[in-house]
């Protein structure tokens, strides 16, 4: 069976889910984080997004062979 990976990088967490060919979610992983606030600015180290993504991918790819992937971010989160 072919599995699809959906990744959502949001305000407080990175969520990654594996879906089967019938669009059923078979596993979901959430990696929470805290944004760094300073005055009017909020930030998060870019490399930490990558590390969280790799952790989620490692956890999900142990049980499923990923065929395709889609990534969704909130506003400027795409780096």
PDB file of N, CA and C in Angstrom, residues 4-64:
ATOM      1  N   UNK A   4       0.713   8.408   2.221  1.00  0.00           N
ATOM      2  CA  UNK A   4       0.968   9.826   1.998  1.00  0.00           C
ATOM      3  C   UNK A   4       1.268  10.484   3.340  1.00  0.00           C
ATOM      4  N   UNK A   5       2.188  11.437   3.327  1.00  0.00           N
ATOM      5  CA  UNK A   5       2.556  12.170   4.535  1.00  0.00           C
ATOM      6  C   UNK A   5       2.055  13.598   4.408  1.00  0.00           C
ATOM      7  N   UNK A   6       1.296  14.049   5.389  1.00  0.00           N
ATOM      8  CA  UNK A   6       0.862  15.437   5.460  1.00  0.00           C
ATOM      9  C   UNK A   6       1.528  16.086   6.655  1.00  0.00           C
ATOM     10  N   UNK A   7       2.120  17.267   6.437  1.00  0.00           N
ATOM     11  CA  UNK A   7       2.820  17.967   7.507  1.00  0.00           C
ATOM     12  C   UNK A   7       2.228  19.370   7.642  1.00  0.00           C
ATOM     13  N   UNK A   8       1.874  19.750   8.862  1.00  0.00           N
ATOM     14  CA  UNK A   8       1.364  21.085   9.140  1.00  0.00           C
ATOM     15  C   UNK A   8       2.277  21.737  10.170  1.00  0.00           C
ATOM     16  N   UNK A   9       2.865  22.874   9.791  1.00  0.00           N
ATOM     17  CA  UNK A   9       3.723  23.622  10.711  1.00  0.00           C
ATOM     18  C   UNK A   9       2.915  24.820  11.175  1.00  0.00           C
ATOM     19  N   UNK A  10       2.454  24.760  12.418  1.00  0.00           N
ATOM     20  CA  UNK A  10       1.571  25.794  12.941  1.00  0.00           C
ATOM     21  C   UNK A  10       2.246  26.687  13.960  1.00  0.00           C
ATOM     22  N   UNK A  11       1.427  27.409  14.689  1.00  0.00           N
ATOM     23  CA  UNK A  11       1.923  28.387  15.645  1.00  0.00           C
ATOM     24  C   UNK A  11       2.620  27.742  16.839  1.00  0.00           C
ATOM     25  N   UNK A  12       2.112  26.614  17.308  1.00  0.00           N
ATOM     26  CA  UNK A  12       2.690  26.009  18.514  1.00  0.00           C
ATOM     27  C   UNK A  12       3.121  24.568  18.340  1.00  0.00           C
ATOM     28  N   UNK A  13       2.941  24.002  17.145  1.00  0.00           N
ATOM     29  CA  UNK A  13       3.365  22.616  16.958  1.00  0.00           C
ATOM     30  C   UNK A  13       3.520  22.261  15.480  1.00  0.00           C
ATOM     31  N   UNK A  14       4.295  21.223  15.267  1.00  0.00           N
ATOM     32  CA  UNK A  14       4.420  20.601  13.960  1.00  0.00           C
ATOM     33  C   UNK A  14       3.649  19.290  14.048  1.00  0.00           C
ATOM     34  N   UNK A  15       2.691  19.131  13.147  1.00  0.00           N
ATOM     35  CA  UNK A  15       1.903  17.902  13.123  1.00  0.00           C
ATOM     36  C   UNK A  15       2.196  17.170  11.825  1.00  0.00           C
ATOM     37  N   UNK A  16       2.407  15.874  11.917  1.00  0.00           N
ATOM     38  CA  UNK A  16       2.653  15.052  10.740  1.00  0.00           C
ATOM     39  C   UNK A  16       1.736  13.833  10.816  1.00  0.00           C
ATOM     40  N   UNK A  17       1.068  13.557   9.705  1.00  0.00           N
ATOM     41  CA  UNK A  17       0.121  12.447   9.682  1.00  0.00           C
ATOM     42  C   UNK A  17       0.346  11.593   8.441  1.00  0.00           C
ATOM     43  N   UNK A  18       0.165  10.302   8.614  1.00  0.00           N
ATOM     44  CA  UNK A  18       0.250   9.361   7.500  1.00  0.00           C
ATOM     45  C   UNK A  18      -1.170   8.964   7.118  1.00  0.00           C
ATOM     46  N   UNK A  19      -1.437   9.011   5.821  1.00  0.00           N
ATOM     47  CA  UNK A  19      -2.745   8.636   5.284  1.00  0.00           C
ATOM     48  C   UNK A  19      -2.579   7.473   4.322  1.00  0.00           C
ATOM     49  N   UNK A  20      -3.563   6.574   4.318  1.00  0.00           N
ATOM     50  CA  UNK A  20      -3.516   5.465   3.371  1.00  0.00           C
ATOM     51  C   UNK A  20      -4.169   5.879   2.049  1.00  0.00           C
ATOM     52  N   UNK A  21      -4.251   4.953   1.097  1.00  0.00           N
ATOM     53  CA  UNK A  21      -4.798   5.251  -0.229  1.00  0.00           C
ATOM     54  C   UNK A  21      -6.283   5.597  -0.196  1.00  0.00           C
ATOM     55  N   UNK A  22      -6.952   5.315   0.917  1.00  0.00           N
ATOM     56  CA  UNK A  22      -8.368   5.644   1.074  1.00  0.00           C
ATOM     57  C   UNK A  22      -8.572   6.949   1.832  1.00  0.00           C
ATOM     58  N   UNK A  23      -7.499   7.714   2.019  1.00  0.00           N
ATOM     59  CA  UNK A  23      -7.516   9.000   2.719  1.00  0.00           C
ATOM     60  C   UNK A  23      -7.840   8.863   4.204  1.00  0.00           C
ATOM     61  N   UNK A  24      -7.577   7.691   4.764  1.00  0.00           N
ATOM     62  CA  UNK A  24      -7.772   7.467   6.197  1.00  0.00           C
ATOM     63  C   UNK A  24      -6.465   7.762   6.925  1.00  0.00           C
ATOM     64  N   UNK A  25      -6.541   8.546   8.007  1.00  0.00           N
ATOM     65  CA  UNK A  25      -5.359   8.821   8.815  1.00  0.00           C
ATOM     66  C   UNK A  25      -5.017   7.567   9.614  1.00  0.00           C
ATOM     67  N   UNK A  26      -3.805   7.056   9.411  1.00  0.00           N
ATOM     68  CA  UNK A  26      -3.403   5.835  10.109  1.00  0.00           C
ATOM     69  C   UNK A  26      -2.474   6.120  11.290  1.00  0.00           C
ATOM     70  N   UNK A  27      -1.829   7.302  11.290  1.00  0.00           N
ATOM     71  CA  UNK A  27      -0.978   7.663  12.426  1.00  0.00           C
ATOM     72  C   UNK A  27      -0.721   9.161  12.400  1.00  0.00           C
ATOM     73  N   UNK A  28      -0.717   9.762  13.581  1.00  0.00           N
ATOM     74  CA  UNK A  28      -0.489  11.195  13.726  1.00  0.00           C
ATOM     75  C   UNK A  28       0.570  11.427  14.796  1.00  0.00           C
ATOM     76  N   UNK A  29       1.507  12.326  14.500  1.00  0.00           N
ATOM     77  CA  UNK A  29       2.563  12.694  15.444  1.00  0.00           C
ATOM     78  C   UNK A  29       2.515  14.208  15.621  1.00  0.00           C
ATOM     79  N   UNK A  30       2.603  14.670  16.856  1.00  0.00           N
ATOM     80  CA  UNK A  30       2.638  16.102  17.144  1.00  0.00           C
ATOM     81  C   UNK A  30       3.915  16.427  17.894  1.00  0.00           C
ATOM     82  N   UNK A  31       4.630  17.434  17.408  1.00  0.00           N
ATOM     83  CA  UNK A  31       5.850  17.926  18.050  1.00  0.00           C
ATOM     84  C   UNK A  31       5.599  19.373  18.466  1.00  0.00           C
ATOM     85  N   UNK A  32       5.391  19.583  19.767  1.00  0.00           N
ATOM     86  CA  UNK A  32       5.082  20.922  20.264  1.00  0.00           C
ATOM     87  C   UNK A  32       6.354  21.731  20.499  1.00  0.00           C
ATOM     88  N   UNK A  33       6.220  23.055  20.389  1.00  0.00           N
ATOM     89  CA  UNK A  33       7.325  23.963  20.638  1.00  0.00           C
ATOM     90  C   UNK A  33       6.773  25.297  21.139  1.00  0.00           C
ATOM     91  N   UNK A  34       7.652  26.104  21.686  1.00  0.00           N
ATOM     92  CA  UNK A  34       7.278  27.418  22.191  1.00  0.00           C
ATOM     93  C   UNK A  34       8.015  28.475  21.387  1.00  0.00           C
ATOM     94  N   UNK A  35       7.260  29.426  20.873  1.00  0.00           N
ATOM     95  CA  UNK A  35       7.865  30.528  20.129  1.00  0.00           C
ATOM     96  C   UNK A  35       8.575  31.466  21.098  1.00  0.00           C
ATOM     97  N   UNK A  36       9.601  32.136  20.612  1.00  0.00           N
ATOM     98  CA  UNK A  36      10.367  33.078  21.414  1.00  0.00           C
ATOM     99  C   UNK A  36       9.833  34.483  21.150  1.00  0.00           C
ATOM    100  N   UNK A  37       9.293  35.122  22.164  1.00  0.00           N
ATOM    101  CA  UNK A  37       8.714  36.452  22.011  1.00  0.00           C
ATOM    102  C   UNK A  37       9.666  37.511  22.551  1.00  0.00           C
ATOM    103  N   UNK A  38       9.774  38.622  21.819  1.00  0.00           N
ATOM    104  CA  UNK A  38      10.604  39.742  22.235  1.00  0.00           C
ATOM    105  C   UNK A  38       9.955  41.018  21.702  1.00  0.00           C
ATOM    106  N   UNK A  39       9.319  41.753  22.583  1.00  0.00           N
ATOM    107  CA  UNK A  39       8.637  42.973  22.146  1.00  0.00           C
ATOM    108  C   UNK A  39       7.514  42.636  21.174  1.00  0.00           C
ATOM    109  N   UNK A  40       7.572  43.236  19.997  1.00  0.00           N
ATOM    110  CA  UNK A  40       6.559  42.998  18.964  1.00  0.00           C
ATOM    111  C   UNK A  40       6.904  41.821  18.063  1.00  0.00           C
ATOM    112  N   UNK A  41       8.026  41.150  18.316  1.00  0.00           N
ATOM    113  CA  UNK A  41       8.485  40.077  17.444  1.00  0.00           C
ATOM    114  C   UNK A  41       8.313  38.714  18.102  1.00  0.00           C
ATOM    115  N   UNK A  42       8.009  37.736  17.273  1.00  0.00           N
ATOM    116  CA  UNK A  42       7.933  36.347  17.710  1.00  0.00           C
ATOM    117  C   UNK A  42       8.756  35.544  16.716  1.00  0.00           C
ATOM    118  N   UNK A  43       9.601  34.672  17.228  1.00  0.00           N
ATOM    119  CA  UNK A  43      10.461  33.906  16.327  1.00  0.00           C
ATOM    120  C   UNK A  43      10.679  32.493  16.853  1.00  0.00           C
ATOM    121  N   UNK A  44      11.275  31.684  15.987  1.00  0.00           N
ATOM    122  CA  UNK A  44      11.633  30.318  16.333  1.00  0.00           C
ATOM    123  C   UNK A  44      12.816  29.948  15.453  1.00  0.00           C
ATOM    124  N   UNK A  45      13.854  29.344  15.996  1.00  0.00           N
ATOM    125  CA  UNK A  45      15.041  29.019  15.196  1.00  0.00           C
ATOM    126  C   UNK A  45      14.703  28.098  14.013  1.00  0.00           C
ATOM    127  N   UNK A  46      15.104  28.513  12.824  1.00  0.00           N
ATOM    128  CA  UNK A  46      14.777  27.764  11.605  1.00  0.00           C
ATOM    129  C   UNK A  46      15.265  26.321  11.662  1.00  0.00           C
ATOM    130  N   UNK A  47      16.446  26.102  12.190  1.00  0.00           N
ATOM    131  CA  UNK A  47      16.982  24.733  12.258  1.00  0.00           C
ATOM    132  C   UNK A  47      16.138  23.832  13.160  1.00  0.00           C
ATOM    133  N   UNK A  48      15.458  24.426  14.136  1.00  0.00           N
ATOM    134  CA  UNK A  48      14.619  23.625  15.028  1.00  0.00           C
ATOM    135  C   UNK A  48      13.389  23.086  14.300  1.00  0.00           C
ATOM    136  N   UNK A  49      12.848  23.851  13.343  1.00  0.00           N
ATOM    137  CA  UNK A  49      11.758  23.319  12.522  1.00  0.00           C
ATOM    138  C   UNK A  49      12.221  22.065  11.788  1.00  0.00           C
ATOM    139  N   UNK A  50      13.410  22.139  11.221  1.00  0.00           N
ATOM    140  CA  UNK A  50      13.965  21.015  10.470  1.00  0.00           C
ATOM    141  C   UNK A  50      14.163  19.802  11.383  1.00  0.00           C
ATOM    142  N   UNK A  51      14.714  20.028  12.573  1.00  0.00           N
ATOM    143  CA  UNK A  51      14.930  18.932  13.519  1.00  0.00           C
ATOM    144  C   UNK A  51      13.607  18.271  13.913  1.00  0.00           C
ATOM    145  N   UNK A  52      12.587  19.079  14.181  1.00  0.00           N
ATOM    146  CA  UNK A  52      11.273  18.534  14.541  1.00  0.00           C
ATOM    147  C   UNK A  52      10.673  17.736  13.389  1.00  0.00           C
ATOM    148  N   UNK A  53      10.834  18.246  12.168  1.00  0.00           N
ATOM    149  CA  UNK A  53      10.346  17.524  10.998  1.00  0.00           C
ATOM    150  C   UNK A  53      11.032  16.162  10.879  1.00  0.00           C
ATOM    151  N   UNK A  54      12.356  16.147  11.033  1.00  0.00           N
ATOM    152  CA  UNK A  54      13.096  14.888  10.929  1.00  0.00           C
ATOM    153  C   UNK A  54      12.692  13.902  12.021  1.00  0.00           C
ATOM    154  N   UNK A  55      12.443  14.392  13.231  1.00  0.00           N
ATOM    155  CA  UNK A  55      11.977  13.522  14.321  1.00  0.00           C
ATOM    156  C   UNK A  55      10.637  12.890  13.963  1.00  0.00           C
ATOM    157  N   UNK A  56       9.712  13.705  13.462  1.00  0.00           N
ATOM    158  CA  UNK A  56       8.391  13.195  13.091  1.00  0.00           C
ATOM    159  C   UNK A  56       8.507  12.202  11.943  1.00  0.00           C
ATOM    160  N   UNK A  57       9.301  12.534  10.939  1.00  0.00           N
ATOM    161  CA  UNK A  57       9.483  11.638   9.793  1.00  0.00           C
ATOM    162  C   UNK A  57      10.090  10.309  10.218  1.00  0.00           C
ATOM    163  N   UNK A  58      11.078  10.365  11.088  1.00  0.00           N
ATOM    164  CA  UNK A  58      11.717   9.144  11.579  1.00  0.00           C
ATOM    165  C   UNK A  58      10.708   8.263  12.304  1.00  0.00           C
ATOM    166  N   UNK A  59       9.893   8.878  13.141  1.00  0.00           N
ATOM    167  CA  UNK A  59       8.895   8.129  13.904  1.00  0.00           C
ATOM    168  C   UNK A  59       7.850   7.484  12.983  1.00  0.00           C
ATOM    169  N   UNK A  60       7.423   8.215  11.954  1.00  0.00           N
ATOM    170  CA  UNK A  60       6.373   7.706  11.068  1.00  0.00           C
ATOM    171  C   UNK A  60       6.897   6.718  10.033  1.00  0.00           C
ATOM    172  N   UNK A  61       8.107   6.926   9.560  1.00  0.00           N
ATOM    173  CA  UNK A  61       8.615   6.063   8.489  1.00  0.00           C
ATOM    174  C   UNK A  61       9.073   4.693   9.000  1.00  0.00           C
ATOM    175  N   UNK A  62       9.084   4.501  10.311  1.00  0.00           N
ATOM    176  CA  UNK A  62       9.411   3.181  10.855  1.00  0.00           C
ATOM    177  C   UNK A  62       8.347   2.148  10.485  1.00  0.00           C
ATOM    178  N   UNK A  63       7.098   2.601  10.428  1.00  0.00           N
ATOM    179  CA  UNK A  63       5.977   1.694  10.187  1.00  0.00           C
ATOM    180  C   UNK A  63       5.385   1.814   8.785  1.00  0.00           C
ATOM    181  N   UNK A  64       5.688   2.919   8.082  1.00  0.00           N
ATOM    182  CA  UNK A  64       5.041   3.167   6.799  1.00  0.00           C
ATOM    183  C   UNK A  64       6.055   3.643   5.765  1.00  0.00           C
TER     184      UNK A  64
END
